[in-house]
XYZ file of C-alpha atoms in Angstrom:
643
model
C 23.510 1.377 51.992
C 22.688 -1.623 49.870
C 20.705 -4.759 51.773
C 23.258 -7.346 53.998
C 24.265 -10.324 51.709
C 22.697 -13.282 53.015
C 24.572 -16.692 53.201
C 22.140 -19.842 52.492
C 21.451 -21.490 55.904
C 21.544 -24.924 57.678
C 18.152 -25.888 56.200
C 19.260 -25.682 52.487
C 21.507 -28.190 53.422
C 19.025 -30.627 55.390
C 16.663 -29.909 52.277
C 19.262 -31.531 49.637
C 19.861 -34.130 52.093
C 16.042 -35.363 51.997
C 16.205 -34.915 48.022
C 18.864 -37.628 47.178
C 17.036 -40.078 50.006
C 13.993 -39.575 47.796
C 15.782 -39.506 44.416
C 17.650 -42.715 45.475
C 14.891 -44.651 44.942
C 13.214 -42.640 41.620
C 16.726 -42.166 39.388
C 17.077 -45.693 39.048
C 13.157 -46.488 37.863
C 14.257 -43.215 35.735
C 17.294 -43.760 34.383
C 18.266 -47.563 35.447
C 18.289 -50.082 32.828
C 15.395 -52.973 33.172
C 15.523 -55.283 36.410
C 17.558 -58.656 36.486
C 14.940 -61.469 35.591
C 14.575 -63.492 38.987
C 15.499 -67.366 37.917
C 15.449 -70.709 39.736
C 19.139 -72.270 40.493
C 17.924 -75.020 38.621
C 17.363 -73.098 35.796
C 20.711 -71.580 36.421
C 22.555 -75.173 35.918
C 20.727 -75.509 33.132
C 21.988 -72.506 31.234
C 25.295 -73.171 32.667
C 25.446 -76.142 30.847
C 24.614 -74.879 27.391
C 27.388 -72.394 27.908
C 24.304 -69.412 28.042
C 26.279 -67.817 30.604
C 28.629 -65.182 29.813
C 29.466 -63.678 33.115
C 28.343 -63.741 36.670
C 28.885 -62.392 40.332
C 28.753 -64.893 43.190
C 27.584 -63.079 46.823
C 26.642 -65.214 49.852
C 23.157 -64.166 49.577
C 22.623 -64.168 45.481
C 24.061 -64.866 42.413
C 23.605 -62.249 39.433
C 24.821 -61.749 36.176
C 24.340 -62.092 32.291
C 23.576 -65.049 29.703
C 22.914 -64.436 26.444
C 19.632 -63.069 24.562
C 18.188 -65.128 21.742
C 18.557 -61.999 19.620
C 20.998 -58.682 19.710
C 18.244 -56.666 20.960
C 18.784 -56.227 24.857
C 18.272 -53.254 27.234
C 20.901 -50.499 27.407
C 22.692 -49.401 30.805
C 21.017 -46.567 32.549
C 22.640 -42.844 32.530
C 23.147 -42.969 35.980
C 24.726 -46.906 35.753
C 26.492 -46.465 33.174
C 29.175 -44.133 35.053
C 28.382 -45.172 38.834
C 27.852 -49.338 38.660
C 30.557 -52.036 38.713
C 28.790 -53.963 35.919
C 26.547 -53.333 32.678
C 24.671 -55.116 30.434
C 26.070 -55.612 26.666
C 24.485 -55.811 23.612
C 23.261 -59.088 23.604
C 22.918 -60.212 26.954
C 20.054 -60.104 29.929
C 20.721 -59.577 33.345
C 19.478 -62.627 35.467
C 20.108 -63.228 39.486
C 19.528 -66.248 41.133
C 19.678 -67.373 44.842
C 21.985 -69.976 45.630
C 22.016 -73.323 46.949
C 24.796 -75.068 48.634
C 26.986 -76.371 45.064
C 30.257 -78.028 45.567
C 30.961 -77.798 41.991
C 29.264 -74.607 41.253
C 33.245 -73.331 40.302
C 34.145 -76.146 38.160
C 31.219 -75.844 36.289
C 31.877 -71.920 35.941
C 35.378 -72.953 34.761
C 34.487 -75.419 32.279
C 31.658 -73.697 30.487
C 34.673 -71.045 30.519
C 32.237 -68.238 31.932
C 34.337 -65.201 34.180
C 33.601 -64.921 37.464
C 33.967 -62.796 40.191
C 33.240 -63.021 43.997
C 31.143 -59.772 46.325
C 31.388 -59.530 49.528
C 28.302 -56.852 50.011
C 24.727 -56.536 49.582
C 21.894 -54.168 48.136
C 22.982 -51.686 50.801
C 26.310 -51.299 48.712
C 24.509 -50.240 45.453
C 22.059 -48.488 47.157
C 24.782 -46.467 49.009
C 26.488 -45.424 45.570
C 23.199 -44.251 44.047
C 22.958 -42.028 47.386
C 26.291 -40.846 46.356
C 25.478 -40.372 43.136
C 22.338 -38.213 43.624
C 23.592 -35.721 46.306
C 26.391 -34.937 44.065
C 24.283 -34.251 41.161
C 22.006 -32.230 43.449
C 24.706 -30.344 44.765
C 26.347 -29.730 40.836
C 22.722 -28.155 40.053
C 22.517 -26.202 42.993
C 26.242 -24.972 42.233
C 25.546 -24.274 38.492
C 22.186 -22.571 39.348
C 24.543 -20.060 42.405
C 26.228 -19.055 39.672
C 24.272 -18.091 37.301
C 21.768 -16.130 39.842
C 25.285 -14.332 40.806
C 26.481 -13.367 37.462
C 22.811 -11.519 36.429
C 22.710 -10.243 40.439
C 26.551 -10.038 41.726
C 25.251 -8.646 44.580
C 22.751 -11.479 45.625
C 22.330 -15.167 45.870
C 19.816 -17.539 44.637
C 18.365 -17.897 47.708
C 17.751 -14.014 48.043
C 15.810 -13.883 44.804
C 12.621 -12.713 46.383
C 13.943 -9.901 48.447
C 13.625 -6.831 46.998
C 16.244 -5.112 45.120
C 15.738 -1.388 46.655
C 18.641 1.009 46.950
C 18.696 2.133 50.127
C 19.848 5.552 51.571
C 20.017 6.090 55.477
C 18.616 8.665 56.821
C 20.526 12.344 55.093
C 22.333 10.148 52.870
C 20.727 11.646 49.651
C 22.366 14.459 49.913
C 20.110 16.310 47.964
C 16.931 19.504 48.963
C 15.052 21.571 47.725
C 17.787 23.813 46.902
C 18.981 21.420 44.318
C 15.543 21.443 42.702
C 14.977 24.515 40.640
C 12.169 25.244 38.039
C 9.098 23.252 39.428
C 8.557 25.214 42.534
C 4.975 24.557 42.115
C 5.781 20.419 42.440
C 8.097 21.554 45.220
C 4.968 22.990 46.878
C 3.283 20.081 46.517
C 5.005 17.674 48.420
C 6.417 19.788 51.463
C 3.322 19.042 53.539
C 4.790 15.184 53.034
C 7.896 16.865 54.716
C 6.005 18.180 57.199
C 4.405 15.393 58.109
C 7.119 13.231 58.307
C 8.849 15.310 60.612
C 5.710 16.697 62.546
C 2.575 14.074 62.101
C 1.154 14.859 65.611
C 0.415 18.713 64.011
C -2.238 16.893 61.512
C -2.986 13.583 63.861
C -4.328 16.183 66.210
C -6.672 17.813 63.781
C -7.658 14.679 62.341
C -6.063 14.534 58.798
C -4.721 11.909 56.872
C -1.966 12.508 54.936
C -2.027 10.740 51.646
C -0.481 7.437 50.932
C 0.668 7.458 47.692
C 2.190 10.377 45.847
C 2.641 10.000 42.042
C 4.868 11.932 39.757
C 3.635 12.434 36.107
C 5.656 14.355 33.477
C 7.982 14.269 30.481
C 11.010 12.640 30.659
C 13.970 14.318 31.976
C 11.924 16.843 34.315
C 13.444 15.861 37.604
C 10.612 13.927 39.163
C 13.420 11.510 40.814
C 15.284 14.200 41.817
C 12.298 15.713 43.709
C 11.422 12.374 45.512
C 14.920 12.260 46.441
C 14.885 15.872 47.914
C 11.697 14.671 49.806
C 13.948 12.156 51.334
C 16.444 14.485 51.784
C 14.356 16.955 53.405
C 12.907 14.849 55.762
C 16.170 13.100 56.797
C 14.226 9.500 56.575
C 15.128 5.772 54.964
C 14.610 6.141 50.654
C 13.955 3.131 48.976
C 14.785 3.863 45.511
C 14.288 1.336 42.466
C 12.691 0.673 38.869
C 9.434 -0.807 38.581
C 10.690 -3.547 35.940
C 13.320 -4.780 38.878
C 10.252 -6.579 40.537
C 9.563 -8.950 37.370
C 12.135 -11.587 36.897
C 11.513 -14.670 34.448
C 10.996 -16.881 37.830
C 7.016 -16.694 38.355
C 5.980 -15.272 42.105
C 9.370 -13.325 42.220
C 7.474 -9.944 41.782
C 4.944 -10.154 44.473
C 7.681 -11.669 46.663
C 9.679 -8.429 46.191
C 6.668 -6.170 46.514
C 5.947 -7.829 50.046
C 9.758 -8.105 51.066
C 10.387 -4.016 50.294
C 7.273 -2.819 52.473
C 8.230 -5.134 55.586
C 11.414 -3.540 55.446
C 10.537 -0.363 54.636
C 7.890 -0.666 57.916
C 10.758 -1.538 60.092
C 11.285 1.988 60.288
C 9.265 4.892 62.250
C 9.113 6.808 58.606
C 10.532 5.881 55.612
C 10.126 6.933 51.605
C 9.628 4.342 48.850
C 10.492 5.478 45.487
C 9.027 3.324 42.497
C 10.588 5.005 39.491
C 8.684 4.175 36.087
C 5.618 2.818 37.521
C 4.120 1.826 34.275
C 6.203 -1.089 34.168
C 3.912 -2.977 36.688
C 0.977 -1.199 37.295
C -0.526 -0.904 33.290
C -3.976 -1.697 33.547
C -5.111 -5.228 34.041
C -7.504 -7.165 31.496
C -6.326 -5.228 28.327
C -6.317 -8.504 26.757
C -7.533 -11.435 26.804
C -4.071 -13.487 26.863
C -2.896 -11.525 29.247
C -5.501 -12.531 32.288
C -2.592 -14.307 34.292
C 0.502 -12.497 33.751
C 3.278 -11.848 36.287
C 3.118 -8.526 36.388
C -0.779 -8.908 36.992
C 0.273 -10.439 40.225
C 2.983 -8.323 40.872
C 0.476 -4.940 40.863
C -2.468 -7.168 42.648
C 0.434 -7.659 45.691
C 1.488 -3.737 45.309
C -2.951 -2.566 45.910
C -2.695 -5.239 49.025
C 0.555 -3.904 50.326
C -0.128 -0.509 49.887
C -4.255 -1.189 51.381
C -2.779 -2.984 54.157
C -0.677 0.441 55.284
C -0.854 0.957 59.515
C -2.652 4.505 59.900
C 0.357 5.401 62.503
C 2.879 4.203 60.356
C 5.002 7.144 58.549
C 5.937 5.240 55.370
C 4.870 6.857 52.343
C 4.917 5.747 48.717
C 5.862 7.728 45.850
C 6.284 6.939 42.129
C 6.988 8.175 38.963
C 5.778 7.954 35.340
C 5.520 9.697 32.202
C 2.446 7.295 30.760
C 0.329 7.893 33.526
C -2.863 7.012 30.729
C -2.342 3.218 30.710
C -2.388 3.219 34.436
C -4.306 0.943 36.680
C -7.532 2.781 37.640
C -7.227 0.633 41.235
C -3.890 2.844 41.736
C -5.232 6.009 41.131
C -8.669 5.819 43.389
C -8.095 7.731 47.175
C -6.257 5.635 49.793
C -3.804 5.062 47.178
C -1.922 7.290 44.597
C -4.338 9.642 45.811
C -2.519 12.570 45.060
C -1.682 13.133 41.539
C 1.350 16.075 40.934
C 2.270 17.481 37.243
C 5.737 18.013 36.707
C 5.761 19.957 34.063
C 8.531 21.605 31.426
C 9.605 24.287 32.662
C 8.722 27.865 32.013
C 11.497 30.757 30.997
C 12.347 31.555 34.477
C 12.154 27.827 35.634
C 14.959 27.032 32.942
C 16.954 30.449 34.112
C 16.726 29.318 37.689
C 17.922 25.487 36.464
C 20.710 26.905 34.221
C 21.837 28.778 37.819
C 21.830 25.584 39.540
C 23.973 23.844 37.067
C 26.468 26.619 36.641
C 27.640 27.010 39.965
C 28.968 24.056 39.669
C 30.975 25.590 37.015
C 32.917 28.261 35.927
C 31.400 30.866 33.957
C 32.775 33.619 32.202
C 31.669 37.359 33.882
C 29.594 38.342 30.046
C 27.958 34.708 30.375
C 24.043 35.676 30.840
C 21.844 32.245 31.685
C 18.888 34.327 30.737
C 19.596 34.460 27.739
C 20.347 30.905 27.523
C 17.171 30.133 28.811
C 15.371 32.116 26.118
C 17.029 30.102 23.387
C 16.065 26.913 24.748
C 12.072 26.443 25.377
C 10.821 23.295 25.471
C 14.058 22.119 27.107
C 13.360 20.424 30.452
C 16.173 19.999 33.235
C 18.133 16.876 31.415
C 18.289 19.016 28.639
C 19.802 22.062 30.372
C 22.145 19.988 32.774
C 23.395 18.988 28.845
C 23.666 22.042 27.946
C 25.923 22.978 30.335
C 28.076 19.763 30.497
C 28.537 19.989 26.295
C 29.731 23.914 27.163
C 32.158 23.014 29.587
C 33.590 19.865 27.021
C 33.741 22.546 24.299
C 35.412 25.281 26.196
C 37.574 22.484 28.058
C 38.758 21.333 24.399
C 40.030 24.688 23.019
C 41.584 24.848 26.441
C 39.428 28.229 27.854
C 39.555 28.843 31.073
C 36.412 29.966 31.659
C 33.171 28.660 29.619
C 32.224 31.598 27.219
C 28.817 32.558 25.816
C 29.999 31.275 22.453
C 30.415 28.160 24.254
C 27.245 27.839 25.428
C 25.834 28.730 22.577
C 27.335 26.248 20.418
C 25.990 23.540 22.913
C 22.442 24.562 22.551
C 23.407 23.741 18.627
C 24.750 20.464 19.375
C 21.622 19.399 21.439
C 19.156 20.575 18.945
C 20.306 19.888 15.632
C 23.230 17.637 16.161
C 27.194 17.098 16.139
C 28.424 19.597 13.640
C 29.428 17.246 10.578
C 32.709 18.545 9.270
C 33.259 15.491 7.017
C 29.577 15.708 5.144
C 30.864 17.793 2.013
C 28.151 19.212 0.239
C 29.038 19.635 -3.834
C 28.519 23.300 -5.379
C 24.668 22.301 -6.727
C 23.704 20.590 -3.270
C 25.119 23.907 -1.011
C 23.045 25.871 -3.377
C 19.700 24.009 -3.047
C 20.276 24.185 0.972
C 20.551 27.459 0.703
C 17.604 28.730 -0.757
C 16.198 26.102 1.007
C 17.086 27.247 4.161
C 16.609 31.103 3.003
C 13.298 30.287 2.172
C 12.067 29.570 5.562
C 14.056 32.261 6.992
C 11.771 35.016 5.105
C 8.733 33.063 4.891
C 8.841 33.309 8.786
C 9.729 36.711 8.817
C 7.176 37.862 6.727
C 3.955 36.521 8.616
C 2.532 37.773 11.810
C 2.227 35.394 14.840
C 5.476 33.360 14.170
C 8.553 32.892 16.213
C 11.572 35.639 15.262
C 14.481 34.111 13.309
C 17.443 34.145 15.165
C 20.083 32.197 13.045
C 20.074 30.476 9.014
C 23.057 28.161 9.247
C 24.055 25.700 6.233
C 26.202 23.682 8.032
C 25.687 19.875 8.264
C 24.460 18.419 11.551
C 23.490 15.284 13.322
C 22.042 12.433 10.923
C 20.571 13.806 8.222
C 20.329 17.580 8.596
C 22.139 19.637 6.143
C 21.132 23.125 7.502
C 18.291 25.043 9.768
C 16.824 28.186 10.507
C 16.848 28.346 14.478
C 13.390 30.102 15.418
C 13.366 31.576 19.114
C 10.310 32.400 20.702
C 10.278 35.657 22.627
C 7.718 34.061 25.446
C 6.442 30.764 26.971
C 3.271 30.061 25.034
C 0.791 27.353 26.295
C -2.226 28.272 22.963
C -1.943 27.980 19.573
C -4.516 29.863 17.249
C -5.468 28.456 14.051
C -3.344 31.965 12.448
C -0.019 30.513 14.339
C -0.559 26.863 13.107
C -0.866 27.891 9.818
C 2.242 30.303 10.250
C 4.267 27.547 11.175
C 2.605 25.479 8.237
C 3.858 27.937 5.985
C 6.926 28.252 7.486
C 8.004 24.330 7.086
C 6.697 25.045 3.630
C 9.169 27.772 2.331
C 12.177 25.674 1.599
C 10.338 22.832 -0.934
C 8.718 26.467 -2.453
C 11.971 27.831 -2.499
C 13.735 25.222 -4.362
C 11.089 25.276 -7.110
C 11.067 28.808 -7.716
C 14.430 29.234 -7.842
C 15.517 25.692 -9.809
C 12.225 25.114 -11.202
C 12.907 21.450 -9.522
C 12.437 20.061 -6.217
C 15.180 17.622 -3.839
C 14.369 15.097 -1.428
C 15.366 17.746 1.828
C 11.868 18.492 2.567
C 11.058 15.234 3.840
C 10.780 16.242 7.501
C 9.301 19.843 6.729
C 6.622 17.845 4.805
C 6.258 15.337 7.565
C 5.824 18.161 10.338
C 3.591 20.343 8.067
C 1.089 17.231 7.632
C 1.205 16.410 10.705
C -0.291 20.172 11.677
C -2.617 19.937 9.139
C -3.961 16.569 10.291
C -4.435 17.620 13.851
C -6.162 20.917 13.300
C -8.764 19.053 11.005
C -9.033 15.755 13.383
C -8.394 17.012 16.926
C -8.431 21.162 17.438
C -11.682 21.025 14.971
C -10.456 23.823 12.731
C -12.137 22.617 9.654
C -15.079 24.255 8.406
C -16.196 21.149 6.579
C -15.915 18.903 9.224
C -16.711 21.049 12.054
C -16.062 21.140 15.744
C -15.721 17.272 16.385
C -12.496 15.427 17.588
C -11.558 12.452 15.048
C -8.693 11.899 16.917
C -7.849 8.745 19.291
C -7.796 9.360 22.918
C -5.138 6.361 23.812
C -2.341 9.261 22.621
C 0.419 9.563 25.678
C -0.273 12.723 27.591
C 3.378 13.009 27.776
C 5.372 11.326 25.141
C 2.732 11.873 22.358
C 3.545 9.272 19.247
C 0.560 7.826 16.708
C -2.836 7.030 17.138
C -3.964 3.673 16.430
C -7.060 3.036 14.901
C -9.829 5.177 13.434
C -13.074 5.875 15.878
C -14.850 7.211 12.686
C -16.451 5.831 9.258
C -14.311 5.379 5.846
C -16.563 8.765 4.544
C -14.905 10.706 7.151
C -11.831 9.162 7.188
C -11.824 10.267 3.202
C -13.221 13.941 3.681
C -10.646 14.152 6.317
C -8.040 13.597 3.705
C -9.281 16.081 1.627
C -9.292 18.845 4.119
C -6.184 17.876 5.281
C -4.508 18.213 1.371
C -7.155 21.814 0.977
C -5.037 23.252 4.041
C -1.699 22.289 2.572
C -2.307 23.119 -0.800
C -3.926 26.605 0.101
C -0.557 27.300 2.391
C 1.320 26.634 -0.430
C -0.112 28.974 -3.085
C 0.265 31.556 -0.574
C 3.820 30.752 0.333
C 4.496 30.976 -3.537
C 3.255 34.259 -4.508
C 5.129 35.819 -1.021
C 7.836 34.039 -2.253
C 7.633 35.614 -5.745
C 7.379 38.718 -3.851
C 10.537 38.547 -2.200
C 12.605 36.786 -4.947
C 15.454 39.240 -4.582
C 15.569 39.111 -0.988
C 15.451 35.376 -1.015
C 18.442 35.568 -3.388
C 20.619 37.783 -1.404
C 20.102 35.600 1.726
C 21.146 32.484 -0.058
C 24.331 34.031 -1.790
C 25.269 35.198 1.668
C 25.043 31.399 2.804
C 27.077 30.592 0.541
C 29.653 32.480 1.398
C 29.611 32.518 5.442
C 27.196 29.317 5.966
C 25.757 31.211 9.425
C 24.111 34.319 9.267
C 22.743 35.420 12.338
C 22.067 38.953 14.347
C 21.895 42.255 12.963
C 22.762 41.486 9.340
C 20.394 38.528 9.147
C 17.868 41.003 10.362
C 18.433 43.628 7.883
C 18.300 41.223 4.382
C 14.733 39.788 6.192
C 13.244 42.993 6.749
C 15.003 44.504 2.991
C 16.769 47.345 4.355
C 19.928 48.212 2.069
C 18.546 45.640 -0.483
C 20.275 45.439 -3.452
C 19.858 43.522 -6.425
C 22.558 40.277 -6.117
C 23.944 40.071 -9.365
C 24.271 36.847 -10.703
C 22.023 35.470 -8.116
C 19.739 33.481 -10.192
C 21.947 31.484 -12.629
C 20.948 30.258 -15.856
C 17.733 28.786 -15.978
C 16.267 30.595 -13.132
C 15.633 34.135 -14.823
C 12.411 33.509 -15.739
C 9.650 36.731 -14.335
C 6.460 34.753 -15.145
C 4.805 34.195 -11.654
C 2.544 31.271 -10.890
C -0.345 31.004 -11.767
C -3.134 31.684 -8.829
């Protein structure tokens, strides 16, 4: 249920009123041209008779008009009097006004120095009247102009509504969603039923004295259903949810955010109980002061309103806070202290049954063939959080839907987990003969680097076929548990690993390509960290060189260097000794294996997958024969590297 629309009322009205009355008077020192130069009649004659006057209005109670300048320059008409007044000066002339004296032969005169003239029947009030005019329909054009635009950036709310809040509201039950919908953090789930509990039962803890905590924040990766649980929460407890982003407080009009942060929670405290949901938190509450230009910014004032609001709670009110973030490190400290966010809950990836008990959520809400087995599924996707799964399920059903199944196979499924990994299958990319060969071997060559060394994840499938951007093959490595620890053995495994294919290629074509890029770009990467930050280096020691501003969550670079120029060299130098020992040792197993390697990559060639049983039995060399013609010309060479 979205907020009512409001309409603007009676005092908008009264309030554009009292702006023309004051206007009235300031527009015309504004934008009016200069005053008519007060002159005696007898002065008048006088000009009258040197034929100075060019034109001139005769009231009862003045006489105004225009005689000529002694040079061109003169003022121009105002903006306002050059569209609303009767008269305006010309190049040339100066207004005058006069008052008049009983003249006979004021209109002779006027006829005979051959000046126009007209006659007015009205006063000041008259001009003063059309200025009033004038201004209230200007006012009212802005205000109708400025409607507008506030309605086509907010259909759903008027200008005068700007500093409500902009909360999605669900009645009580209207989620529609529990804890049965939420599947794979049951330890999150855990968490926040005592906020259930309390909002259905608070007398059970007012009677023993507890508080229940204000503030609940979410912190995980992306995609790990921490709206979903608040949601459920809201669900569960069959109470008001106010749901909304934390950048829909800041507008580009200053004071809008803390007007919005004040308008949700008097709302929201209408209620006995009620559930406000700030999803991405970071966008208003990053940590004041972090620099200097930055002292008086509106979403300082926007998070200095959201620590009153949320200090200023009733103790018998029911409305609780939650939030969500995945940067919870640039966080306000004054959010975080107790009587606040005081209670802090992971959502975390989750772990092999999590993801199995996820897929089973998802699926029932398809149909699945009998031989489909989510287990498996969910073995072949760690790391994948519940976005990721949900997609995995929706890009089955599209597949299966478009080669008109009716039922989604495992096939199916398994061809999704492809597309989510490594990318749309890119049927167009032809490779030539020479490139198809170097992605073979290339691809070979981590294939039986990884199945030679202990500690590394099991190959599962060597595929050749083009994917996404810029992949033009992969070896698809499944883990055969969840694993939280990496030893310094299993980083250099998968060092050696990412390694193979640039080895690979210059074994077998005693030249190297430009598709190692990313292998070289991971592999560095692991080298870097277990010198700077896991203190794996025997030169350097157990220190961390590493920056601590790194997202908890959504990891990314490190920006600056906490250490001296010597380290930052000898940390160089370790980090090229790793890499350069992994890759003499990757060469000689690779020289090792040469035949193996070649009867992988001919059988690329011709199938472009190889997965299962036969992939299995050329990695481990059972039934190995010698592929003739496997190395062509050029590549025959025995001598091994040199050590």
């Amino acid at each position: 249920m979205e907020p009512k629309k409001t309409r603007p009322r009676p005092r908008v009205w009264l309030l554009l009123m009292a702006s023309a009355v004051i206007l009235t008077f300031v527009l015309p020192q504004l934008f009016g041209e200069t005053p008519a130069r007060q002159i005696p009649y007898s002065e008048f004659k006088s000009l009258l008779r040197q034929q100075k006057i060019t034109r001139c209005t005769i009231a009862p109670e003045s006489i105004t008009g225009f005689q000529r300048a002694d040079s061109t320059a003169a003022a121009a008409p105002g903006f306002l009097k050059k569209f609303f007044s009767r008269e305006a000066a010309q190049p040339g002339e100066i207004a005058f006004a006069t008052v008049p004296i009983n003249d006979p032969d004021l209109i002779k005169d006027l006829e005979a120095a051959g000046v126009a003239y007209a006659g007015a029947t009205g006063g000041w009030w008259q001009d003063m009247l059309l200025m009033f005019g004038a201004t209230l329909l200007f006012l009212i054009l802005i205000f109708f102009v400025m409607s507008l635009l506030s309605r086509r950036f907010n259909p759903q709310r008027g200008l005068m509504t700007i500093g409500e809040n902009k909360a999605r509201i669900y009645v009580e039950g209207n989620t529609k969603v529990t804890f049965k919908d939420v599947a794979g953090i049951d330890e999150a789930v855990e968490e926040v039923r005592e906020v259930v509990e309390f909002l259905r039962q608070p007398d059970k803890f007012i009677a023993l004295g507890g508080r229940i905590p204000k503030g609940v924040l979410l912190l995980g990766p992306p995609g790990t259903g921490k709206t979903l649980l608040a949601r459920a929460v809201a669900g569960e407890a069959g109470v008001p949810f106010y749901q909304l982003s934390g950048s829909e407080f800041v507008e580009m009009f200053v004071g809008v955010g803390a007007a919005r942060v004040r308008d949700l929670f008097k709302q929201a405290q209408r209620h006995k109980a009620a559930i406000i949901f700030i999803d991405e938190l970071d966008a208003i509450g990053k940590a004041r002061g972090a620099t200097p230009f930055n002292s008086h910014d509106e979403r300082e004032h926007t998070l200095n309103q959201l620590l009153v609001e949320m200090d200023g709670f009733d103790a018998n009110n029911r409305v609780i806070i939650m939030a969500a973030t995945n940067r919870p490190e640039i966080l306000d400290l004054a959010l975080l202290r107790p009587g606040r966010f005081d209670r802090q809950i992971v959502v975390d990836r989750p772990s092999l049954a999590g993801r199995a008990a996820i897929l089973r959520v998802h699926g029932n809400k398809v149909r699945l063939a009998k031989d489909v087995d989510l287990r498996v599924i969910a073995s072949r996707t760690p790391g994948f959080v519940g976005a990721d799964l949900a997609n995995v399920i929706n890009e089955a059903a599209l597949l299966a839907a478009r080669a008109n199944k009716r039922h989604i196979e495992m096939r199916d499924l398994e061809e999704a987990i492809d597309r989510v990994i490594a990318g749309l299958e890119k049927k167009s990319r032809v490779l030539n003969k020479r490139e198809k060969e170097i992605v073979a071997y290339h691809e070979a060559g981590h294939a039986l680097v990884a199945a030679s060394l202990a500690g590394v994840d099991p190959v599962h499938r060597v595929s050749i076929i083009p994917r996404g951007v810029a992949s033009l093959g992969h070896t698809l490595q499944l883990p055969t548990e969840d694993r939280y620890l990496m030893t310094r053995t299993e980083l250099l495994g998968r060092l050696k690993v990412l390694l193979g294919g640039r080895v690979a290629e210059e074994i077998v074509f005693k030249e190297i390509s430009t598709g190692a890029q990313n292998d070289l770009e991971r592999g560095t990467a692991i080298a870097r960290s277990m010198v700077t930050e896991y203190g794996m280096s025997a030169r350097l020691g157990p220190l961390f060189y590493g920056n601590d501003k790194r997202s908890l969550f959504l990891g990314g670079e490190t920006f600056g260097k906490p250490y001296s120029e010597k380290i930052a060299s000898q940390i160089d130098e370790e980090v090229r000794s790793i890499v350069d020992r992994a890759y003499h040792e990757v060469e000689r197993l690779l020289w090792r294996k040469r035949q193996r390697l070649a009867r992988l990559a001919m059988l690329l060639l011709e199938k472009e997958m190889v997965e299962g049983e036969e992939l299995q039995e050329i990695l481990q060399g059972k039934n190995n024969k010698t592929t003739a013609g496997s190395l062509t010309a050029g590549k025959q060479e025995n001598g091994k590297p040199s050590e």
